[in-house]
Short mmCIF file of C-alpha atoms in Angstrom, two decimals:
data_model
loop_
_atom_site.label_atom_id
_atom_site.label_comp_id
_atom_site.label_asym_id
_atom_site.label_seq_id
_atom_site.Cartn_x
_atom_site.Cartn_y
_atom_site.Cartn_z
CA MET A 1 -33.14 1.48 4.20
CA LEU A 2 -30.98 -1.56 3.05
CA SER A 3 -28.46 -1.34 5.78
CA ALA A 4 -31.12 -1.19 8.20
CA LEU A 5 -32.78 -4.42 7.16
CA MET A 6 -29.35 -6.25 6.83
CA ASN A 7 -28.53 -5.07 10.86
CA PHE A 8 -31.91 -6.25 12.21
CA LEU A 9 -31.30 -9.55 10.13
CA ASN A 10 -27.86 -10.23 11.65
CA ALA A 11 -29.18 -8.80 14.62
CA CYS A 12 -31.06 -11.77 14.20
CA LEU A 13 -29.13 -14.43 14.44
CA TRP A 14 -26.83 -17.12 16.40
CA PRO A 15 -23.16 -16.36 15.70
CA THR A 16 -21.50 -17.30 12.04
CA ARG A 17 -20.80 -20.66 11.72
CA SER A 18 -16.59 -21.34 10.64
CA ASP A 19 -18.68 -24.20 8.24
CA HIS A 20 -20.76 -21.30 6.79
CA HIS A 21 -18.70 -21.07 3.65
CA HIS A 22 -16.55 -23.67 3.62
CA HIS A 23 -17.00 -26.27 0.78
CA HIS A 24 -16.72 -30.04 1.53
CA GLN A 25 -17.21 -33.33 -0.51
CA ASP A 26 -20.23 -35.81 0.51
CA GLY A 27 -20.49 -39.15 -0.08
CA ASP A 28 -22.93 -38.78 -2.81
CA GLY A 29 -19.86 -37.09 -4.58
CA GLY A 30 -21.49 -33.95 -3.84
CA ARG A 31 -19.88 -30.28 -2.51
CA GLN A 32 -21.80 -28.31 -0.05
CA ASP A 33 -21.28 -24.59 -0.26
CA GLY A 34 -22.85 -22.96 3.68
CA LEU A 35 -26.37 -23.53 2.37
CA LEU A 36 -26.05 -24.34 -1.08
CA TRP A 37 -24.95 -28.38 -1.93
CA TYR A 38 -24.27 -29.06 -5.54
CA ARG A 39 -23.61 -32.08 -7.44
CA ASP A 40 -21.80 -30.84 -10.65
CA SER A 41 -21.96 -33.54 -13.06
CA GLY A 42 -22.99 -37.62 -12.71
CA HIS A 43 -23.94 -40.14 -15.40
CA HIS A 44 -27.20 -41.74 -15.65
CA VAL A 45 -28.00 -44.66 -18.08
CA PHE A 46 -29.44 -42.45 -20.56
CA GLY A 47 -27.05 -39.27 -20.30
CA ASP A 48 -25.30 -37.02 -17.67
CA PHE A 49 -27.67 -35.37 -15.01
CA SER A 50 -26.47 -32.16 -11.99
CA MET A 51 -27.96 -31.50 -9.32
CA ALA A 52 -28.38 -28.40 -6.94
CA VAL A 53 -30.28 -27.86 -3.25
CA VAL A 54 -30.71 -24.94 -1.19
CA GLN A 55 -31.27 -24.62 2.17
CA ALA A 56 -33.72 -21.59 3.02
CA ASN A 57 -36.34 -22.85 6.00
CA ASN A 58 -34.69 -23.59 9.35
CA LEU A 59 -35.19 -27.58 8.86
CA LEU A 60 -34.56 -28.15 4.88
CA GLU A 61 -38.06 -29.26 3.53
CA ASP A 62 -37.47 -30.55 -0.05
CA GLN A 63 -35.52 -33.72 -0.69
CA ARG A 64 -34.24 -35.10 -4.19
CA GLN A 65 -33.08 -38.71 -5.49
CA LEU A 66 -32.50 -40.20 -8.98
CA GLU A 67 -32.31 -44.34 -9.67
CA SER A 68 -31.07 -45.12 -12.94
CA GLY A 69 -30.74 -49.17 -13.41
CA SER A 70 -33.37 -51.65 -13.55
CA LEU A 71 -36.56 -50.39 -12.79
CA SER A 72 -38.25 -52.94 -10.85
CA SER A 73 -37.18 -55.94 -7.73
CA SER A 74 -38.34 -59.39 -10.34
CA SER A 75 -35.97 -61.40 -10.98
CA SER A 76 -37.65 -61.34 -14.76
CA SER A 77 -35.16 -61.29 -17.98
CA ALA A 78 -36.10 -58.65 -19.16
CA PRO A 79 -36.95 -55.96 -16.41
CA PRO A 80 -38.04 -52.11 -17.10
CA TYR A 81 -34.79 -50.06 -16.77
CA GLY A 82 -34.40 -46.73 -16.48
CA THR A 83 -34.10 -43.65 -15.21
CA PHE A 84 -36.17 -41.88 -12.18
CA LEU A 85 -36.33 -38.26 -11.24
CA GLY A 86 -37.73 -37.45 -7.91
CA VAL A 87 -38.62 -33.82 -6.21
CA TYR A 88 -39.80 -34.11 -3.05
CA ASP A 89 -40.70 -29.78 -1.79
CA GLY A 90 -42.30 -30.50 1.69
CA HIS A 91 -44.49 -28.48 4.11
CA GLY A 92 -44.73 -28.20 7.57
CA GLY A 93 -42.47 -29.63 8.10
CA PRO A 94 -40.00 -32.42 6.55
CA GLU A 95 -41.31 -35.80 7.82
CA THR A 96 -43.79 -36.14 4.38
CA SER A 97 -40.63 -35.49 2.25
CA ARG A 98 -38.53 -37.31 3.66
CA PHE A 99 -40.97 -40.72 4.28
CA ILE A 100 -41.31 -38.90 0.30
CA ASN A 101 -37.59 -40.48 -0.68
CA HIS A 102 -37.48 -43.85 1.48
CA HIS A 103 -40.91 -45.28 -0.27
CA LEU A 104 -41.90 -44.08 -2.95
CA PHE A 105 -39.44 -45.69 -5.36
CA LEU A 106 -39.25 -48.95 -3.56
CA HIS A 107 -42.89 -49.24 -4.35
CA LEU A 108 -42.57 -48.69 -7.75
CA LYS A 109 -40.09 -51.43 -8.00
CA SER A 110 -41.72 -53.54 -5.74
CA ASP A 111 -45.55 -53.80 -3.67
CA HIS A 112 -44.42 -55.00 -0.34
CA PHE A 113 -47.78 -55.09 0.75
CA GLY A 114 -49.15 -57.37 -1.91
CA PRO A 115 -47.97 -59.36 -3.93
CA PRO A 116 -43.57 -60.59 -4.00
CA LEU A 117 -43.46 -59.41 -7.24
CA GLY A 118 -43.56 -55.09 -7.60
CA PHE A 119 -45.83 -53.16 -8.94
CA ALA A 120 -43.50 -52.65 -12.76
CA ALA A 121 -42.77 -56.79 -12.38
CA GLU A 122 -46.52 -57.37 -12.50
CA GLN A 123 -46.14 -56.05 -16.01
CA GLU A 124 -42.49 -56.35 -16.57
CA CYS A 125 -42.59 -52.49 -18.10
CA MET A 126 -43.22 -49.35 -17.20
CA SER A 127 -46.41 -47.57 -17.02
CA ALA A 128 -48.64 -44.57 -15.94
CA ASP A 129 -50.53 -47.21 -13.78
CA VAL A 130 -47.42 -48.00 -12.22
CA ILE A 131 -46.68 -44.95 -11.44
CA LYS A 132 -49.95 -44.24 -9.59
CA LYS A 133 -49.72 -47.14 -7.68
CA ALA A 134 -46.65 -46.19 -5.94
CA PHE A 135 -47.88 -42.96 -5.21
CA GLN A 136 -51.03 -44.41 -3.67
CA ALA A 137 -49.12 -46.93 -1.71
CA THR A 138 -46.73 -43.88 -0.61
CA GLU A 139 -49.63 -41.97 0.67
CA GLU A 140 -51.40 -45.42 2.44
CA GLY A 141 -47.49 -45.10 4.09
CA PHE A 142 -47.66 -42.05 5.63
CA LEU A 143 -51.50 -42.27 6.80
CA SER A 144 -51.04 -45.36 8.69
CA LEU A 145 -47.43 -43.82 9.81
CA VAL A 146 -49.65 -40.16 11.49
CA SER A 147 -52.35 -42.66 12.42
CA ASN A 148 -49.90 -45.30 14.46
CA ARG A 149 -49.04 -41.57 16.52
CA PHE A 150 -51.37 -38.97 16.18
CA GLN A 151 -51.49 -39.62 19.66
CA THR A 152 -48.07 -38.76 20.65
CA THR A 153 -47.73 -36.23 17.79
CA PRO A 154 -50.62 -35.43 16.34
CA GLN A 155 -48.94 -32.40 14.18
CA LEU A 156 -47.39 -35.07 11.95
CA ALA A 157 -51.12 -34.74 10.06
CA THR A 158 -50.20 -31.61 9.45
CA VAL A 159 -47.01 -32.15 7.58
CA GLY A 160 -47.39 -32.78 4.22
CA SER A 161 -45.41 -33.01 0.51
CA CYS A 162 -45.46 -32.12 -3.46
CA CYS A 163 -44.46 -34.95 -5.34
CA LEU A 164 -42.93 -34.55 -8.40
CA VAL A 165 -41.68 -37.69 -10.47
CA CYS A 166 -40.09 -38.83 -13.40
CA VAL A 167 -39.15 -41.74 -15.27
CA ILE A 168 -37.36 -42.31 -18.41
CA SER A 169 -37.91 -46.27 -19.70
CA ASP A 170 -37.69 -47.67 -23.07
CA GLY A 171 -37.56 -44.31 -25.12
CA THR A 172 -40.09 -42.95 -22.84
CA LEU A 173 -40.46 -40.07 -20.73
CA TYR A 174 -43.13 -40.38 -17.16
CA VAL A 175 -43.72 -37.15 -15.73
CA ALA A 176 -46.40 -37.43 -12.45
CA ASN A 177 -46.62 -34.88 -10.77
CA ALA A 178 -48.77 -33.62 -7.34
CA GLY A 179 -48.42 -29.82 -6.00
CA ASP A 180 -46.85 -27.42 -7.75
CA SER A 181 -43.51 -28.47 -8.43
CA ARG A 182 -42.36 -28.42 -12.92
CA ALA A 183 -41.03 -30.56 -15.02
CA VAL A 184 -39.96 -28.77 -18.00
CA LEU A 185 -38.22 -30.30 -21.75
CA GLY A 186 -35.95 -28.34 -23.28
CA GLN A 187 -36.47 -29.45 -27.49
CA LEU A 188 -34.28 -28.04 -30.47
CA PHE A 189 -36.47 -28.18 -33.72
CA LYS A 190 -34.12 -28.45 -36.94
CA SER A 191 -35.94 -25.32 -38.21
CA THR A 192 -35.20 -22.86 -35.22
CA ALA A 193 -31.18 -25.03 -34.32
CA ALA A 194 -29.50 -22.12 -36.77
CA ALA A 195 -30.56 -19.55 -34.91
CA GLY A 196 -29.72 -21.62 -31.73
CA ASP A 197 -32.64 -21.57 -30.49
CA VAL A 198 -34.40 -23.53 -27.33
CA HIS A 199 -37.98 -24.28 -26.84
CA ALA A 200 -39.35 -24.99 -23.05
CA THR A 201 -42.35 -26.82 -23.05
CA GLN A 202 -43.54 -28.43 -19.24
CA LEU A 203 -44.55 -31.58 -19.10
CA SER A 204 -45.98 -31.64 -15.67
CA ALA A 205 -49.57 -30.02 -14.48
CA GLU A 206 -49.62 -28.29 -11.00
CA HIS A 207 -51.68 -27.56 -8.67
CA ASN A 208 -51.87 -24.53 -6.85
CA ALA A 209 -55.21 -22.34 -5.84
CA SER A 210 -53.22 -19.74 -7.71
CA ILE A 211 -54.28 -20.88 -11.04
CA GLU A 212 -57.95 -20.11 -12.17
CA SER A 213 -58.20 -24.04 -13.29
CA VAL A 214 -57.33 -26.20 -10.91
CA ARG A 215 -60.05 -23.19 -8.33
CA ARG A 216 -62.79 -24.66 -10.77
CA GLU A 217 -61.93 -28.08 -10.66
CA LEU A 218 -61.75 -27.21 -6.60
CA GLN A 219 -65.52 -25.35 -6.55
CA ALA A 220 -66.92 -28.82 -9.08
CA LEU A 221 -65.12 -31.39 -6.50
CA HIS A 222 -67.07 -29.50 -3.41
CA PRO A 223 -70.03 -27.66 -3.97
CA ASP A 224 -71.08 -28.30 -0.71
CA HIS A 225 -68.25 -25.76 0.90
CA PRO A 226 -68.75 -22.62 -0.70
CA ASP A 227 -65.43 -21.65 1.04
CA ILE A 228 -63.45 -24.50 -0.73
CA VAL A 229 -60.79 -21.93 -1.80
CA LEU A 230 -60.41 -18.51 -0.01
CA LEU A 231 -58.28 -15.12 -0.79
CA LYS A 232 -55.87 -14.13 2.37
CA HIS A 233 -53.40 -12.04 2.06
CA ASN A 234 -53.54 -11.52 -1.76
CA VAL A 235 -53.23 -15.45 -1.71
CA TRP A 236 -55.52 -18.29 -3.36
CA ARG A 237 -55.72 -21.34 -0.83
CA VAL A 238 -57.55 -24.28 -0.07
CA LYS A 239 -59.39 -23.11 3.00
CA GLY A 240 -57.78 -20.74 3.47
CA ILE A 241 -54.61 -22.68 4.56
CA ILE A 242 -52.74 -24.63 1.59
CA GLN A 243 -52.19 -22.95 -2.17
CA VAL A 244 -51.47 -27.08 -3.37
CA SER A 245 -54.73 -28.88 -3.91
CA ARG A 246 -52.88 -31.93 -4.57
CA SER A 247 -50.24 -33.58 -2.34
CA ILE A 248 -48.62 -36.19 -0.19
CA GLY A 249 -49.23 -36.25 3.48
CA ASP A 250 -51.60 -33.34 4.66
CA VAL A 251 -53.64 -35.74 6.33
CA TYR A 252 -55.45 -33.43 8.23
CA LEU A 253 -56.94 -31.88 5.03
CA LYS A 254 -57.86 -35.53 3.90
CA ARG A 255 -59.11 -37.34 6.89
CA SER A 256 -62.11 -36.29 9.11
CA GLU A 257 -60.85 -38.19 12.23
CA PHE A 258 -57.46 -36.45 12.00
CA ASN A 259 -58.84 -32.94 12.24
CA ARG A 260 -59.79 -33.08 15.75
CA GLU A 261 -58.30 -32.82 19.63
CA PRO A 262 -54.88 -33.80 19.65
CA LEU A 263 -54.31 -31.25 16.93
CA TYR A 264 -53.84 -28.13 17.82
CA ALA A 265 -56.93 -25.74 17.21
CA LYS A 266 -55.07 -23.65 14.77
CA PHE A 267 -55.11 -26.53 12.03
CA ARG A 268 -58.69 -27.68 13.03
CA LEU A 269 -61.40 -26.46 10.78
CA ARG A 270 -64.51 -25.86 11.85
CA ALA A 271 -67.02 -27.14 9.56
CA PRO A 272 -66.95 -30.72 8.67
CA PHE A 273 -65.85 -32.83 5.57
CA SER A 274 -67.22 -35.96 4.12
CA ARG A 275 -64.29 -36.27 1.19
CA PRO A 276 -60.90 -35.14 1.26
CA LEU A 277 -60.55 -31.45 0.24
CA LEU A 278 -57.08 -32.50 -1.45
CA SER A 279 -56.06 -35.50 -3.13
CA ALA A 280 -52.53 -36.84 -3.68
CA GLU A 281 -53.73 -38.60 -7.18
CA PRO A 282 -51.00 -37.35 -9.68
CA SER A 283 -51.37 -35.77 -12.75
CA ILE A 284 -49.30 -38.21 -15.85
CA THR A 285 -47.67 -36.67 -18.61
CA VAL A 286 -47.17 -39.48 -21.50
CA HIS A 287 -43.81 -38.31 -23.85
CA THR A 288 -41.98 -40.18 -26.24
CA LEU A 289 -37.82 -39.08 -26.80
CA GLN A 290 -37.23 -37.58 -29.74
CA PRO A 291 -33.95 -36.57 -30.48
CA HIS A 292 -34.63 -32.92 -30.63
CA ASP A 293 -35.67 -33.13 -27.04
CA LEU A 294 -32.25 -32.79 -25.30
CA PHE A 295 -32.79 -32.07 -21.62
CA ILE A 296 -35.19 -31.97 -18.71
CA ILE A 297 -35.57 -29.76 -15.63
CA CYS A 298 -37.00 -31.02 -12.75
CA ALA A 299 -37.71 -28.00 -9.72
CA SER A 300 -39.47 -27.56 -6.61
CA ASP A 301 -42.16 -24.16 -7.06
CA GLY A 302 -38.53 -22.47 -5.39
CA LEU A 303 -36.39 -21.56 -8.15
CA TRP A 304 -40.01 -21.61 -10.99
CA GLU A 305 -40.62 -18.33 -8.59
CA HIS A 306 -37.90 -16.28 -9.82
CA MET A 307 -37.42 -17.34 -13.77
CA SER A 308 -39.94 -18.54 -16.16
CA ASN A 309 -39.61 -22.20 -18.34
CA GLN A 310 -37.52 -20.20 -21.39
CA GLU A 311 -35.87 -18.73 -19.39
CA ALA A 312 -34.69 -21.96 -17.32
CA VAL A 313 -33.83 -23.68 -20.53
CA GLU A 314 -31.94 -21.02 -22.49
CA ILE A 315 -29.43 -21.03 -19.48
CA VAL A 316 -28.96 -24.49 -19.52
CA HIS A 317 -28.57 -24.64 -22.90
CA THR A 318 -26.45 -21.95 -23.53
CA HIS A 319 -24.14 -23.55 -20.12
CA PRO A 320 -21.82 -25.84 -19.90
CA ARG A 321 -23.75 -29.05 -18.54
CA ASN A 322 -20.87 -29.53 -15.83
CA GLY A 323 -22.75 -27.15 -12.64
CA ILE A 324 -25.83 -26.36 -14.51
CA ALA A 325 -27.96 -27.79 -11.91
CA LYS A 326 -25.85 -24.80 -9.58
CA ARG A 327 -26.05 -21.81 -12.20
CA LEU A 328 -29.43 -22.37 -12.17
CA VAL A 329 -29.61 -22.30 -8.39
CA LYS A 330 -27.59 -19.02 -8.40
CA MET A 331 -29.02 -16.80 -11.38
CA ALA A 332 -32.28 -17.67 -8.66
CA LEU A 333 -30.71 -16.25 -5.81
CA LYS A 334 -29.53 -13.28 -7.41
CA GLU A 335 -32.80 -12.58 -8.82
CA ALA A 336 -34.01 -12.92 -5.55
CA ALA A 337 -31.61 -10.29 -3.31
CA LYS A 338 -32.84 -7.88 -7.10
CA LYS A 339 -35.65 -8.24 -6.14
CA ARG A 340 -34.75 -7.24 -2.40
CA GLU A 341 -32.93 -4.34 -3.48
CA MET A 342 -29.92 -6.14 -1.98
CA ARG A 343 -26.33 -7.90 -3.59
CA TYR A 344 -26.37 -11.31 -3.76
CA SER A 345 -23.26 -11.89 -1.98
CA ASP A 346 -25.49 -10.05 0.74
CA LEU A 347 -28.47 -12.55 0.66
CA LYS A 348 -25.65 -15.42 1.08
CA LYS A 349 -24.86 -15.04 4.68
CA ILE A 350 -28.29 -14.43 5.87
CA ASP A 351 -29.41 -17.68 7.32
CA ARG A 352 -31.42 -20.22 7.56
CA GLY A 353 -34.75 -19.61 9.21
CA VAL A 354 -34.39 -15.93 8.05
CA ARG A 355 -33.76 -17.08 4.90
CA ARG A 356 -37.00 -18.25 3.84
CA HIS A 357 -38.35 -14.01 3.92
CA PHE A 358 -36.15 -13.78 0.66
CA HIS A 359 -37.20 -17.17 -1.09
CA ASP A 360 -37.75 -21.20 -0.56
CA ASP A 361 -35.86 -23.87 -0.37
CA ILE A 362 -34.65 -24.90 -4.10
CA THR A 363 -34.14 -28.41 -5.11
CA VAL A 364 -33.34 -28.02 -8.99
CA ILE A 365 -32.03 -31.61 -11.13
CA VAL A 366 -30.96 -31.97 -14.73
CA VAL A 367 -31.51 -34.52 -16.50
CA PHE A 368 -29.47 -34.33 -20.73
CA PHE A 369 -30.56 -37.20 -23.07
CA ASP A 370 -27.85 -39.04 -25.18
CA THR A 371 -30.62 -39.81 -27.87
CA SER A 372 -28.28 -42.81 -29.06
CA LEU A 373 -27.91 -44.50 -25.48
CA VAL A 374 -31.34 -44.13 -25.17
CA VAL A 375 -32.76 -45.75 -28.77
CA SER A 376 -29.80 -48.31 -27.93
CA ARG A 377 -31.26 -49.61 -24.71
CA ALA A 378 -28.21 -49.22 -23.03
CA ARG A 379 -27.11 -50.92 -20.22
CA GLY A 380 -24.81 -49.34 -17.35
CA PRO A 381 -23.95 -49.09 -13.75
CA ALA A 382 -26.73 -48.67 -11.57
CA VAL A 383 -26.71 -44.87 -9.59
CA SER A 384 -28.55 -44.35 -6.77
CA VAL A 385 -28.04 -40.80 -5.05
CA ARG A 386 -30.50 -39.45 -2.54
CA GLY A 387 -31.33 -37.12 0.24
CA ALA A 388 -31.17 -33.54 1.08
CA GLY A 389 -28.27 -32.93 0.06
CA VAL A 390 -27.71 -29.88 3.23
CA ASN A 391 -25.99 -31.51 5.73
CA LEU A 392 -24.84 -29.20 8.77
CA PRO A 393 -23.40 -30.19 12.15
CA HIS A 394 -25.33 -31.59 14.93
CA ASN A 395 -23.98 -28.59 16.93
CA SER A 396 -24.95 -25.97 14.98
CA LEU A 397 -26.91 -23.14 15.83
CA ALA A 398 -30.02 -22.49 14.28
CA PRO A 399 -31.08 -18.29 13.63
CA CYS A 400 -33.92 -17.50 16.11
CA THR A 401 -36.63 -16.48 13.56
CA THR A 402 -38.28 -19.04 11.62
CA ALA A 403 -40.27 -18.58 8.54
CA GLY A 404 -43.73 -19.89 8.41
CA ALA A 405 -44.80 -23.11 5.85
CA SER A 406 -46.48 -21.66 2.74
#
């Protein structure tokens, strides 16, 4: 059975690229091994971090970002200072996640469409309201892009992205989420420290129709749409189309003027709608950092499909910091291979596109907190790491089969 499956997959691939298992370093200090990109370690103003990304789709739809230093473009003597993390899990294509990666943090720092001072600069401190406004401005920017290109590139209206953001500033951790990516805090309390127990606390609210409370929320918001959530192929989806109820983009489900020709008929809804079926508003959690808060794991849902919150924080706590994000990704891939009764080494041989049948794109960022630095409000060098991670040569061949977006 396994050998037949592998023969089918291999027959569906173009000739193997010479770079498939080649390790090389990029300008972000990261390294690449085939479809896996990783940065084993780095420093932000409050401690260390580690990143990893593995590609499954034909085009990598995930993006990731870390910015550390000033969180405002203001020339104020005391601007907000800290670390910003973003995990952007795209669907339907990579365009929305790339747009978020280029615009959301800039909106957080500076409002290009309004006053000369940015959202953060207006208050000279970070806040949930600042983050919410940055999400809104990013959504409006992408909506404008779709509007301008609708006649020539209508499919852009069907592209969207989950958006998970964490901001560490002034001893406070802000977690904002639209979609089903997840942020999990690793905590070590004195009462359990003797046993070496680490506790997982999820700080992000998820917006996925598979969750009963999300379905109830959608039904309450759309009483005139009895089919607002449908069970298709044993999966709950909004209008039978998409699993997430909140996202950036997906404007064909938010504005009826984009749910018409020239959009492809398969995306157009039969029943008209007057209010957005999806929302771009994030759920925001504000947490005051304490000495027992050790680290936070921010990851796209591709990771959490294969491990629990508790399993993830135990892996981080019981292994060296260096390379910990890569370790989490590899553990998820090993679990994905195990579910298909195959070896991890065989899974690694499967190329992008076909790989999506086994797991999703996975992005992981692990950020550690140095309590002394958080409390002292230390000032360190600015750090900026962003992009998709995986960079394939322009002339590399794609597989002949691609999986549809979730």
